[in-house]
PDB file of C-alpha atoms in Angstrom:
ATOM      1  CA  MET K 901     109.550 -72.774  27.682  1.00 64.00           C
ATOM      2  CA  ILE K 902     109.968 -69.757  25.420  1.00 71.00           C
ATOM      3  CA  THR K 903     106.578 -69.688  23.746  1.00 74.00           C
ATOM      4  CA  GLU K 904     104.449 -71.279  26.459  1.00 77.00           C
ATOM      5  CA  ILE K 905     104.068 -68.942  29.416  1.00 79.00           C
ATOM      6  CA  THR K 906     103.169 -70.536  32.745  1.00 81.00           C
ATOM      7  CA  THR K 907     102.703 -69.225  36.269  1.00 83.00           C
ATOM      8  CA  THR K 908     106.310 -70.202  36.939  1.00 84.00           C
ATOM      9  CA  HIS K 909     107.517 -67.625  34.434  1.00 86.00           C
ATOM     10  CA  TRP K 910     105.750 -64.826  36.273  1.00 89.00           C
ATOM     11  CA  ILE K 911     107.025 -66.017  39.661  1.00 88.00           C
ATOM     12  CA  VAL K 912     110.600 -66.160  38.387  1.00 87.00           C
ATOM     13  CA  LEU K 913     110.236 -62.636  36.981  1.00 91.00           C
ATOM     14  CA  ALA K 914     108.954 -61.463  40.379  1.00 92.00           C
ATOM     15  CA  ALA K 915     111.891 -63.167  42.092  1.00 89.00           C
ATOM     16  CA  VAL K 916     114.387 -61.475  39.781  1.00 89.00           C
ATOM     17  CA  LEU K 917     112.816 -58.098  40.574  1.00 92.00           C
ATOM     18  CA  PHE K 918     112.842 -58.939  44.303  1.00 91.00           C
ATOM     19  CA  GLY K 919     116.538 -59.897  44.130  1.00 89.00           C
ATOM     20  CA  ILE K 920     117.452 -56.679  42.327  1.00 90.00           C
ATOM     21  CA  GLY K 921     115.518 -54.688  44.927  1.00 91.00           C
ATOM     22  CA  LEU K 922     117.276 -56.533  47.752  1.00 89.00           C
ATOM     23  CA  LEU K 923     120.618 -55.765  46.148  1.00 87.00           C
ATOM     24  CA  GLY K 924     119.625 -52.111  46.032  1.00 88.00           C
ATOM     25  CA  VAL K 925     118.666 -52.071  49.719  1.00 88.00           C
ATOM     26  CA  LEU K 926     121.983 -53.618  50.688  1.00 85.00           C
ATOM     27  CA  ALA K 927     124.313 -51.869  48.255  1.00 83.00           C
ATOM     28  CA  ARG K 928     123.091 -48.299  47.955  1.00 82.00           C
ATOM     29  CA  ARG K 929     124.073 -45.781  50.585  1.00 81.00           C
ATOM     30  CA  ASN K 930     121.293 -43.308  50.029  1.00 85.00           C
ATOM     31  CA  ALA K 931     118.143 -43.584  52.123  1.00 88.00           C
ATOM     32  CA  LEU K 932     115.929 -42.400  49.271  1.00 90.00           C
ATOM     33  CA  VAL K 933     117.200 -45.054  46.858  1.00 90.00           C
ATOM     34  CA  ILE K 934     116.824 -47.670  49.599  1.00 92.00           C
ATOM     35  CA  LEU K 935     113.160 -46.660  49.906  1.00 93.00           C
ATOM     36  CA  LEU K 936     112.805 -46.948  46.120  1.00 93.00           C
ATOM     37  CA  SER K 937     114.274 -50.455  46.253  1.00 94.00           C
ATOM     38  CA  VAL K 938     111.820 -51.419  48.996  1.00 94.00           C
ATOM     39  CA  GLU K 939     108.981 -50.293  46.725  1.00 94.00           C
ATOM     40  CA  LEU K 940     110.452 -52.529  44.032  1.00 94.00           C
ATOM     41  CA  MET K 941     110.460 -55.513  46.401  1.00 94.00           C
ATOM     42  CA  LEU K 942     106.851 -54.863  47.466  1.00 94.00           C
ATOM     43  CA  ASN K 943     105.784 -54.786  43.823  1.00 94.00           C
ATOM     44  CA  ALA K 944     107.548 -58.080  43.172  1.00 94.00           C
ATOM     45  CA  ALA K 945     105.601 -59.593  46.077  1.00 94.00           C
ATOM     46  CA  ASN K 946     102.386 -58.195  44.580  1.00 94.00           C
ATOM     47  CA  LEU K 947     103.205 -59.854  41.266  1.00 94.00           C
ATOM     48  CA  VAL K 948     103.526 -63.231  43.047  1.00 92.00           C
ATOM     49  CA  PHE K 949     100.155 -62.706  44.779  1.00 93.00           C
ATOM     50  CA  VAL K 950      98.400 -61.912  41.501  1.00 92.00           C
ATOM     51  CA  ALA K 951     100.133 -64.710  39.570  1.00 90.00           C
ATOM     52  CA  LEU K 952      99.212 -67.337  42.170  1.00 89.00           C
ATOM     53  CA  GLY K 953      95.676 -65.964  42.450  1.00 88.00           C
ATOM     54  CA  HIS K 954      95.364 -66.342  38.693  1.00 87.00           C
ATOM     55  CA  HIS K 955      96.855 -69.835  38.884  1.00 85.00           C
ATOM     56  CA  LEU K 956      94.433 -70.961  41.588  1.00 84.00           C
ATOM     57  CA  GLY K 957      91.436 -69.199  40.093  1.00 83.00           C
ATOM     58  CA  ASP K 958      90.904 -67.302  43.311  1.00 83.00           C
ATOM     59  CA  VAL K 959      90.216 -63.612  43.730  1.00 86.00           C
ATOM     60  CA  GLN K 960      91.971 -63.577  47.118  1.00 87.00           C
ATOM     61  CA  GLY K 961      95.359 -62.919  45.518  1.00 88.00           C
ATOM     62  CA  GLN K 962      94.119 -59.689  43.999  1.00 90.00           C
ATOM     63  CA  VAL K 963      92.478 -58.600  47.264  1.00 91.00           C
ATOM     64  CA  ILE K 964      95.718 -59.141  49.177  1.00 92.00           C
ATOM     65  CA  ALA K 965      97.681 -57.341  46.450  1.00 92.00           C
ATOM     66  CA  MET K 966      95.384 -54.354  46.851  1.00 91.00           C
ATOM     67  CA  VAL K 967      95.971 -54.296  50.614  1.00 92.00           C
ATOM     68  CA  VAL K 968      99.724 -54.505  49.993  1.00 93.00           C
ATOM     69  CA  MET K 969      99.381 -51.456  47.735  1.00 93.00           C
ATOM     70  CA  ALA K 970      97.747 -49.515  50.580  1.00 92.00           C
ATOM     71  CA  ILE K 971     100.495 -50.584  52.974  1.00 93.00           C
ATOM     72  CA  ALA K 972     103.173 -49.612  50.446  1.00 93.00           C
ATOM     73  CA  ALA K 973     101.609 -46.174  50.052  1.00 92.00           C
ATOM     74  CA  ALA K 974     101.578 -45.653  53.837  1.00 93.00           C
ATOM     75  CA  GLU K 975     105.167 -46.873  54.094  1.00 93.00           C
ATOM     76  CA  ALA K 976     106.344 -44.541  51.347  1.00 93.00           C
ATOM     77  CA  THR K 977     104.614 -41.557  52.979  1.00 92.00           C
ATOM     78  CA  VAL K 978     106.080 -42.120  56.428  1.00 93.00           C
ATOM     79  CA  GLY K 979     109.491 -43.054  55.006  1.00 93.00           C
ATOM     80  CA  LEU K 980     109.688 -39.900  52.913  1.00 92.00           C
ATOM     81  CA  ALA K 981     108.648 -37.750  55.885  1.00 92.00           C
ATOM     82  CA  VAL K 982     111.399 -39.329  57.974  1.00 91.00           C
ATOM     83  CA  ILE K 983     113.905 -38.777  55.153  1.00 90.00           C
ATOM     84  CA  VAL K 984     112.978 -35.101  54.892  1.00 89.00           C
ATOM     85  CA  LEU K 985     113.355 -34.688  58.672  1.00 88.00           C
ATOM     86  CA  VAL K 986     116.663 -36.554  58.757  1.00 87.00           C
ATOM     87  CA  SER K 987     118.151 -34.522  55.944  1.00 86.00           C
ATOM     88  CA  ARG K 988     116.943 -31.337  57.676  1.00 84.00           C
ATOM     89  CA  THR K 989     118.524 -32.179  61.036  1.00 85.00           C
ATOM     90  CA  CYS K 990     121.559 -34.316  60.136  1.00 82.00           C
ATOM     91  CA  ARG K 991     122.489 -32.867  56.715  1.00 79.00           C
ATOM     92  CA  THR K 992     123.087 -36.333  55.286  1.00 80.00           C
ATOM     93  CA  LEU K 993     121.122 -39.218  53.825  1.00 81.00           C
ATOM     94  CA  ASN K 994     123.794 -41.873  54.215  1.00 82.00           C
ATOM     95  CA  PRO K 995     122.453 -44.473  56.690  1.00 81.00           C
ATOM     96  CA  ASP K 996     126.006 -45.334  57.767  1.00 80.00           C
ATOM     97  CA  GLU K 997     126.559 -41.792  59.033  1.00 81.00           C
ATOM     98  CA  LEU K 998     123.325 -41.636  61.031  1.00 81.00           C
ATOM     99  CA  THR K 999     124.566 -42.729  64.450  1.00 80.00           C
ATOM    100  CA  GLU K1000     122.639 -40.281  66.614  1.00 78.00           C
ATOM    101  CA  LEU K1001     120.763 -43.069  68.389  1.00 79.00           C
ATOM    102  CA  LYS K1002     123.882 -45.022  69.290  1.00 78.00           C
ATOM    103  CA  GLY K1003     124.213 -45.334  73.050  1.00 69.00           C
TER     104      GLY K1003
ATOM    105  CA  MET F 892      95.918 -59.610  19.752  1.00 63.00           C
ATOM    106  CA  ILE F 893      99.491 -59.977  20.903  1.00 73.00           C
ATOM    107  CA  PRO F 894     100.582 -63.552  21.666  1.00 79.00           C
ATOM    108  CA  GLU F 895     101.045 -64.107  25.369  1.00 80.00           C
ATOM    109  CA  PHE F 896     104.698 -65.087  25.171  1.00 83.00           C
ATOM    110  CA  ILE F 897     105.672 -61.873  23.357  1.00 87.00           C
ATOM    111  CA  LEU F 898     103.783 -59.914  26.011  1.00 88.00           C
ATOM    112  CA  PHE F 899     105.572 -61.767  28.812  1.00 89.00           C
ATOM    113  CA  TRP F 900     109.088 -61.449  27.444  1.00 90.00           C
ATOM    114  CA  ALA F 901     108.620 -57.779  26.557  1.00 90.00           C
ATOM    115  CA  THR F 902     107.251 -57.087  30.043  1.00 91.00           C
ATOM    116  CA  ALA F 903     110.070 -59.032  31.665  1.00 92.00           C
ATOM    117  CA  ALA F 904     112.745 -57.188  29.686  1.00 92.00           C
ATOM    118  CA  VAL F 905     111.265 -53.773  30.491  1.00 93.00           C
ATOM    119  CA  CYS F 906     110.883 -54.639  34.185  1.00 94.00           C
ATOM    120  CA  VAL F 907     114.396 -56.011  34.634  1.00 93.00           C
ATOM    121  CA  VAL F 908     116.058 -53.138  32.775  1.00 93.00           C
ATOM    122  CA  GLY F 909     114.038 -50.656  34.836  1.00 93.00           C
ATOM    123  CA  ALA F 910     114.892 -52.429  38.092  1.00 93.00           C
ATOM    124  CA  LEU F 911     118.601 -52.365  37.235  1.00 92.00           C
ATOM    125  CA  GLY F 912     118.160 -48.665  36.535  1.00 92.00           C
ATOM    126  CA  VAL F 913     116.668 -48.139  40.009  1.00 92.00           C
ATOM    127  CA  VAL F 914     119.623 -49.772  41.707  1.00 89.00           C
ATOM    128  CA  PHE F 915     122.522 -48.609  39.537  1.00 87.00           C
ATOM    129  CA  ALA F 916     121.520 -45.149  38.308  1.00 86.00           C
ATOM    130  CA  PRO F 917     123.909 -42.602  39.832  1.00 83.00           C
ATOM    131  CA  ASN F 918     121.325 -39.823  39.561  1.00 85.00           C
ATOM    132  CA  VAL F 919     118.409 -40.227  41.986  1.00 88.00           C
ATOM    133  CA  VAL F 920     115.923 -38.649  39.561  1.00 89.00           C
ATOM    134  CA  HIS F 921     116.854 -41.304  37.009  1.00 89.00           C
ATOM    135  CA  ALA F 922     116.322 -43.987  39.667  1.00 91.00           C
ATOM    136  CA  VAL F 923     112.815 -42.661  40.398  1.00 92.00           C
ATOM    137  CA  LEU F 924     111.946 -42.572  36.697  1.00 92.00           C
ATOM    138  CA  SER F 925     113.289 -46.130  36.296  1.00 93.00           C
ATOM    139  CA  LEU F 926     110.968 -47.213  39.123  1.00 94.00           C
ATOM    140  CA  LEU F 927     108.128 -45.669  37.108  1.00 93.00           C
ATOM    141  CA  VAL F 928     109.110 -47.890  34.152  1.00 93.00           C
ATOM    142  CA  VAL F 929     109.069 -50.990  36.387  1.00 94.00           C
ATOM    143  CA  LEU F 930     105.679 -50.062  37.826  1.00 94.00           C
ATOM    144  CA  PHE F 931     104.184 -49.696  34.351  1.00 93.00           C
ATOM    145  CA  GLY F 932     105.701 -53.059  33.378  1.00 93.00           C
ATOM    146  CA  ILE F 933     104.142 -54.714  36.433  1.00 94.00           C
ATOM    147  CA  ALA F 934     100.810 -53.095  35.548  1.00 93.00           C
ATOM    148  CA  VAL F 935     101.037 -54.779  32.140  1.00 92.00           C
ATOM    149  CA  GLY F 936     101.786 -58.017  33.974  1.00 91.00           C
ATOM    150  CA  PHE F 937      98.661 -57.611  36.123  1.00 91.00           C
ATOM    151  CA  PHE F 938      96.653 -57.053  32.955  1.00 89.00           C
ATOM    152  CA  ALA F 939      98.095 -60.173  31.343  1.00 88.00           C
ATOM    153  CA  LEU F 940      97.260 -62.135  34.501  1.00 88.00           C
ATOM    154  CA  GLY F 941      93.595 -61.237  34.164  1.00 86.00           C
ATOM    155  CA  SER F 942      93.249 -58.413  36.681  1.00 87.00           C
ATOM    156  CA  PRO F 943      92.669 -55.162  34.777  1.00 88.00           C
ATOM    157  CA  MET F 944      91.342 -53.579  37.961  1.00 89.00           C
ATOM    158  CA  LEU F 945      94.673 -53.968  39.733  1.00 90.00           C
ATOM    159  CA  ALA F 946      96.536 -52.784  36.624  1.00 91.00           C
ATOM    160  CA  ALA F 947      94.534 -49.557  36.625  1.00 91.00           C
ATOM    161  CA  MET F 948      95.047 -49.095  40.374  1.00 90.00           C
ATOM    162  CA  GLN F 949      98.765 -49.740  39.998  1.00 91.00           C
ATOM    163  CA  ILE F 950      99.057 -46.903  37.492  1.00 92.00           C
ATOM    164  CA  ILE F 951      96.768 -44.534  39.414  1.00 92.00           C
ATOM    165  CA  ILE F 952      98.263 -45.112  42.867  1.00 89.00           C
ATOM    166  CA  TYR F 953     101.925 -45.634  42.042  1.00 87.00           C
ATOM    167  CA  ALA F 954     102.520 -43.530  38.947  1.00 84.00           C
ATOM    168  CA  GLY F 955      99.980 -40.930  39.997  1.00 86.00           C
ATOM    169  CA  ALA F 956     100.770 -40.583  43.675  1.00 89.00           C
ATOM    170  CA  VAL F 957     103.803 -42.420  45.021  1.00 91.00           C
ATOM    171  CA  VAL F 958     106.307 -41.626  42.244  1.00 92.00           C
ATOM    172  CA  VAL F 959     105.216 -37.981  42.135  1.00 92.00           C
ATOM    173  CA  MET F 960     105.747 -37.831  45.920  1.00 91.00           C
ATOM    174  CA  PHE F 961     109.246 -39.287  45.503  1.00 91.00           C
ATOM    175  CA  LEU F 962     110.041 -36.712  42.812  1.00 91.00           C
ATOM    176  CA  PHE F 963     108.876 -33.869  45.076  1.00 90.00           C
ATOM    177  CA  VAL F 964     111.119 -35.099  47.880  1.00 89.00           C
ATOM    178  CA  VAL F 965     114.073 -35.394  45.496  1.00 88.00           C
ATOM    179  CA  MET F 966     113.502 -31.787  44.498  1.00 86.00           C
ATOM    180  CA  LEU F 967     113.194 -30.699  48.158  1.00 83.00           C
ATOM    181  CA  LEU F 968     116.531 -32.166  49.165  1.00 82.00           C
ATOM    182  CA  ASP F 969     119.981 -31.726  47.757  1.00 72.00           C
ATOM    183  CA  ILE F 970     121.102 -35.258  47.182  1.00 70.00           C
ATOM    184  CA  THR F 971     124.769 -36.094  46.976  1.00 63.00           C
ATOM    185  CA  GLU F 972     125.378 -38.834  44.460  1.00 57.00           C
ATOM    186  CA  VAL F 973     126.632 -41.999  46.078  1.00 57.00           C
ATOM    187  CA  LEU F 974     127.396 -44.912  43.818  1.00 60.00           C
ATOM    188  CA  PRO F 975     126.672 -48.487  44.920  1.00 58.00           C
ATOM    189  CA  SER F 976     129.442 -49.994  47.008  1.00 60.00           C
ATOM    190  CA  LEU F 977     129.706 -53.738  47.344  1.00 62.00           C
ATOM    191  CA  GLY F 978     133.057 -54.117  49.074  1.00 63.00           C
ATOM    192  CA  GLY F 979     133.942 -56.255  52.083  1.00 68.00           C
ATOM    193  CA  ALA F 980     131.411 -57.850  54.417  1.00 70.00           C
ATOM    194  CA  ARG F 981     128.532 -55.924  52.871  1.00 71.00           C
ATOM    195  CA  GLY F 982     129.189 -57.520  49.486  1.00 73.00           C
ATOM    196  CA  VAL F 983     129.185 -61.017  51.009  1.00 78.00           C
ATOM    197  CA  LEU F 984     125.944 -60.233  52.821  1.00 76.00           C
ATOM    198  CA  ALA F 985     124.356 -58.899  49.639  1.00 75.00           C
ATOM    199  CA  VAL F 986     125.332 -61.969  47.610  1.00 79.00           C
ATOM    200  CA  LEU F 987     124.072 -64.306  50.358  1.00 80.00           C
ATOM    201  CA  SER F 988     120.761 -62.462  50.582  1.00 77.00           C
ATOM    202  CA  VAL F 989     120.210 -62.564  46.830  1.00 78.00           C
ATOM    203  CA  LEU F 990     121.040 -66.278  46.839  1.00 82.00           C
ATOM    204  CA  GLY F 991     118.484 -66.736  49.614  1.00 81.00           C
ATOM    205  CA  ALA F 992     115.863 -64.976  47.496  1.00 77.00           C
ATOM    206  CA  VAL F 993     116.719 -67.278  44.572  1.00 78.00           C
ATOM    207  CA  ALA F 994     116.390 -70.354  46.812  1.00 79.00           C
ATOM    208  CA  LEU F 995     113.001 -69.093  48.023  1.00 77.00           C
ATOM    209  CA  THR F 996     111.926 -68.745  44.400  1.00 75.00           C
ATOM    210  CA  PHE F 997     112.871 -72.310  43.628  1.00 75.00           C
ATOM    211  CA  ALA F 998     110.879 -73.446  46.656  1.00 75.00           C
ATOM    212  CA  ILE F 999     107.772 -71.610  45.406  1.00 73.00           C
ATOM    213  CA  VAL F1000     108.270 -72.868  41.855  1.00 73.00           C
ATOM    214  CA  ALA F1001     108.673 -76.421  43.129  1.00 73.00           C
ATOM    215  CA  ALA F1002     105.492 -76.081  45.170  1.00 69.00           C
ATOM    216  CA  VAL F1003     103.606 -74.809  42.127  1.00 66.00           C
ATOM    217  CA  THR F1004     104.904 -77.367  39.632  1.00 68.00           C
ATOM    218  CA  SER F1005     104.833 -80.444  41.854  1.00 65.00           C
ATOM    219  CA  GLY F1006     101.049 -80.512  41.635  1.00 57.00           C
ATOM    220  CA  GLY F1007     100.524 -79.221  45.134  1.00 53.00           C
ATOM    221  CA  LEU F1008      98.595 -76.274  43.773  1.00 54.00           C
ATOM    222  CA  PRO F1009      96.123 -77.374  41.085  1.00 53.00           C
ATOM    223  CA  ALA F1010      95.299 -74.858  38.422  1.00 55.00           C
ATOM    224  CA  GLN F1011      91.671 -74.046  37.812  1.00 54.00           C
ATOM    225  CA  ALA F1012      90.362 -73.369  34.345  1.00 52.00           C
ATOM    226  CA  ASP F1013      87.364 -71.256  35.302  1.00 56.00           C
ATOM    227  CA  ALA F1014      89.241 -68.423  36.932  1.00 59.00           C
ATOM    228  CA  PRO F1015      87.028 -65.510  37.951  1.00 62.00           C
ATOM    229  CA  GLY F1016      87.636 -62.232  36.197  1.00 69.00           C
ATOM    230  CA  GLY F1017      89.565 -59.486  37.904  1.00 72.00           C
ATOM    231  CA  ASP F1018      87.132 -56.693  37.213  1.00 79.00           C
ATOM    232  CA  ALA F1019      86.141 -54.170  39.849  1.00 82.00           C
ATOM    233  CA  ALA F1020      82.960 -56.032  40.823  1.00 84.00           C
ATOM    234  CA  THR F1021      84.727 -59.332  41.568  1.00 84.00           C
ATOM    235  CA  VAL F1022      87.612 -57.792  43.473  1.00 85.00           C
ATOM    236  CA  GLY F1023      85.265 -55.432  45.311  1.00 86.00           C
ATOM    237  CA  TRP F1024      83.033 -58.319  46.332  1.00 87.00           C
ATOM    238  CA  GLY F1025      85.994 -60.174  47.792  1.00 86.00           C
ATOM    239  CA  LEU F1026      87.265 -57.045  49.496  1.00 86.00           C
ATOM    240  CA  TYR F1027      83.953 -56.059  51.081  1.00 90.00           C
ATOM    241  CA  THR F1028      82.740 -59.500  52.176  1.00 89.00           C
ATOM    242  CA  ASP F1029      85.390 -62.068  53.069  1.00 87.00           C
ATOM    243  CA  HIS F1030      88.220 -59.626  53.658  1.00 89.00           C
ATOM    244  CA  VAL F1031      86.426 -56.623  55.088  1.00 92.00           C
ATOM    245  CA  ILE F1032      88.674 -56.689  58.160  1.00 93.00           C
ATOM    246  CA  LEU F1033      91.687 -56.105  55.892  1.00 92.00           C
ATOM    247  CA  LEU F1034      89.876 -53.161  54.320  1.00 92.00           C
ATOM    248  CA  LEU F1035      89.196 -51.629  57.745  1.00 94.00           C
ATOM    249  CA  LEU F1036      92.783 -52.175  58.868  1.00 94.00           C
ATOM    250  CA  ALA F1037      94.079 -50.543  55.671  1.00 93.00           C
ATOM    251  CA  ALA F1038      91.784 -47.583  56.260  1.00 94.00           C
ATOM    252  CA  ILE F1039      93.031 -47.170  59.839  1.00 95.00           C
ATOM    253  CA  LEU F1040      96.635 -47.540  58.674  1.00 95.00           C
ATOM    254  CA  LEU F1041      96.287 -44.882  55.966  1.00 94.00           C
ATOM    255  CA  THR F1042      94.581 -42.454  58.349  1.00 95.00           C
ATOM    256  CA  ALA F1043      97.255 -42.989  60.979  1.00 95.00           C
ATOM    257  CA  ALA F1044     100.014 -42.561  58.388  1.00 94.00           C
ATOM    258  CA  ALA F1045      98.535 -39.316  57.077  1.00 93.00           C
ATOM    259  CA  ASP F1046      98.112 -37.905  60.617  1.00 93.00           C
ATOM    260  CA  GLY F1047     101.572 -39.035  61.611  1.00 92.00           C
ATOM    261  CA  VAL F1048     103.226 -37.447  58.592  1.00 91.00           C
ATOM    262  CA  VAL F1049     101.478 -34.138  59.217  1.00 91.00           C
ATOM    263  CA  GLY F1050     102.574 -34.266  62.850  1.00 90.00           C
ATOM    264  CA  LEU F1051     106.134 -35.199  61.917  1.00 87.00           C
ATOM    265  CA  THR F1052     106.822 -32.612  59.265  1.00 83.00           C
ATOM    266  CA  GLN F1053     105.135 -29.438  60.467  1.00 83.00           C
ATOM    267  CA  ARG F1054     107.579 -26.862  61.732  1.00 74.00           C
ATOM    268  CA  ARG F1055     106.916 -25.700  65.235  1.00 71.00           C
ATOM    269  CA  GLU F1056     107.091 -21.933  65.449  1.00 66.00           C
ATOM    270  CA  SER F1057     107.766 -21.549  69.166  1.00 55.00           C
ATOM    271  CA  ARG F1058     110.724 -23.467  70.470  1.00 51.00           C
TER     272      ARG F1058
END
C-alpha cells in the first residue's frame, strides 16, 4: 500500500484535491478564490482522466484531459472578465452581497 | 531513477499542501501562488502516469497563461481579505458536499478494483504523436468544438470588458 502505487492511489489523490476545491467553493466568500477553487477541481478531474487512461491503456483519457484544459482556460477567461466588471460596477467581490439580479 | 512510490507520495504531499493553501490562504496572491504549486504537482503526476505531453501542456497553459492572468486580475482589483467562514447552514452543506465527493471516490475505486476495468500492460505512450493522432482522428469533433469555444470566449471577453466611450 505504501510502496506499491496503483491507479487507486492516483484517484484518491484526485478526490482529495477535488474535495478541498469543493470546500473552497463553498466556504470562501471571494469570487476570485472561488474561481481558483474551481480550477483546482477541474485539475483533479483531469488527473482522474489521465490515471484511468493509463490504467486502461487507452489514449482517450489524455485526449479528453486536453479538451478539459481548453474548457478550463475559456472558463477562467470569461470568469475573470466577469469578476473585473462586477468589481468595477458593484465595488465588491463577495457573492453574498451581489443581489442586483434579485427580483 | 526515483522509485515510483517516492514520486507519488512527494507529489501527493505537495499537491495537498498547495490545495490547502489555495483554500485557506488569507492573502489572494498567496492563494494564486499555491494554485501554481498544485498545478506543477499535477504536471509531475501526468508525467508519472506516462503522458509527458500533457505534463508539458499543463505547465505551458496553466503556469504560463492562466495563473499569470489570475495574478494580473489580482493586481487590477483591490481585494478585501475575507477569511473562510463555515458557520451555520453553509458549514453543513460544505461537509455534506465533501462527504458526497468522498463517496463518489469510493464508487470509482470500487469500480476499478472489482475487476470491472481490466488493466492493460501494453499501454501506448503519451507522446505528442499518439495524443495528436487520437485528437485529430477519433475525437476531431471535440477539437473543433474546443476551437469554437475558445474563439467565442476570446470574442466575448473583448466585448465584455471594453469601455464604451459614448454613453
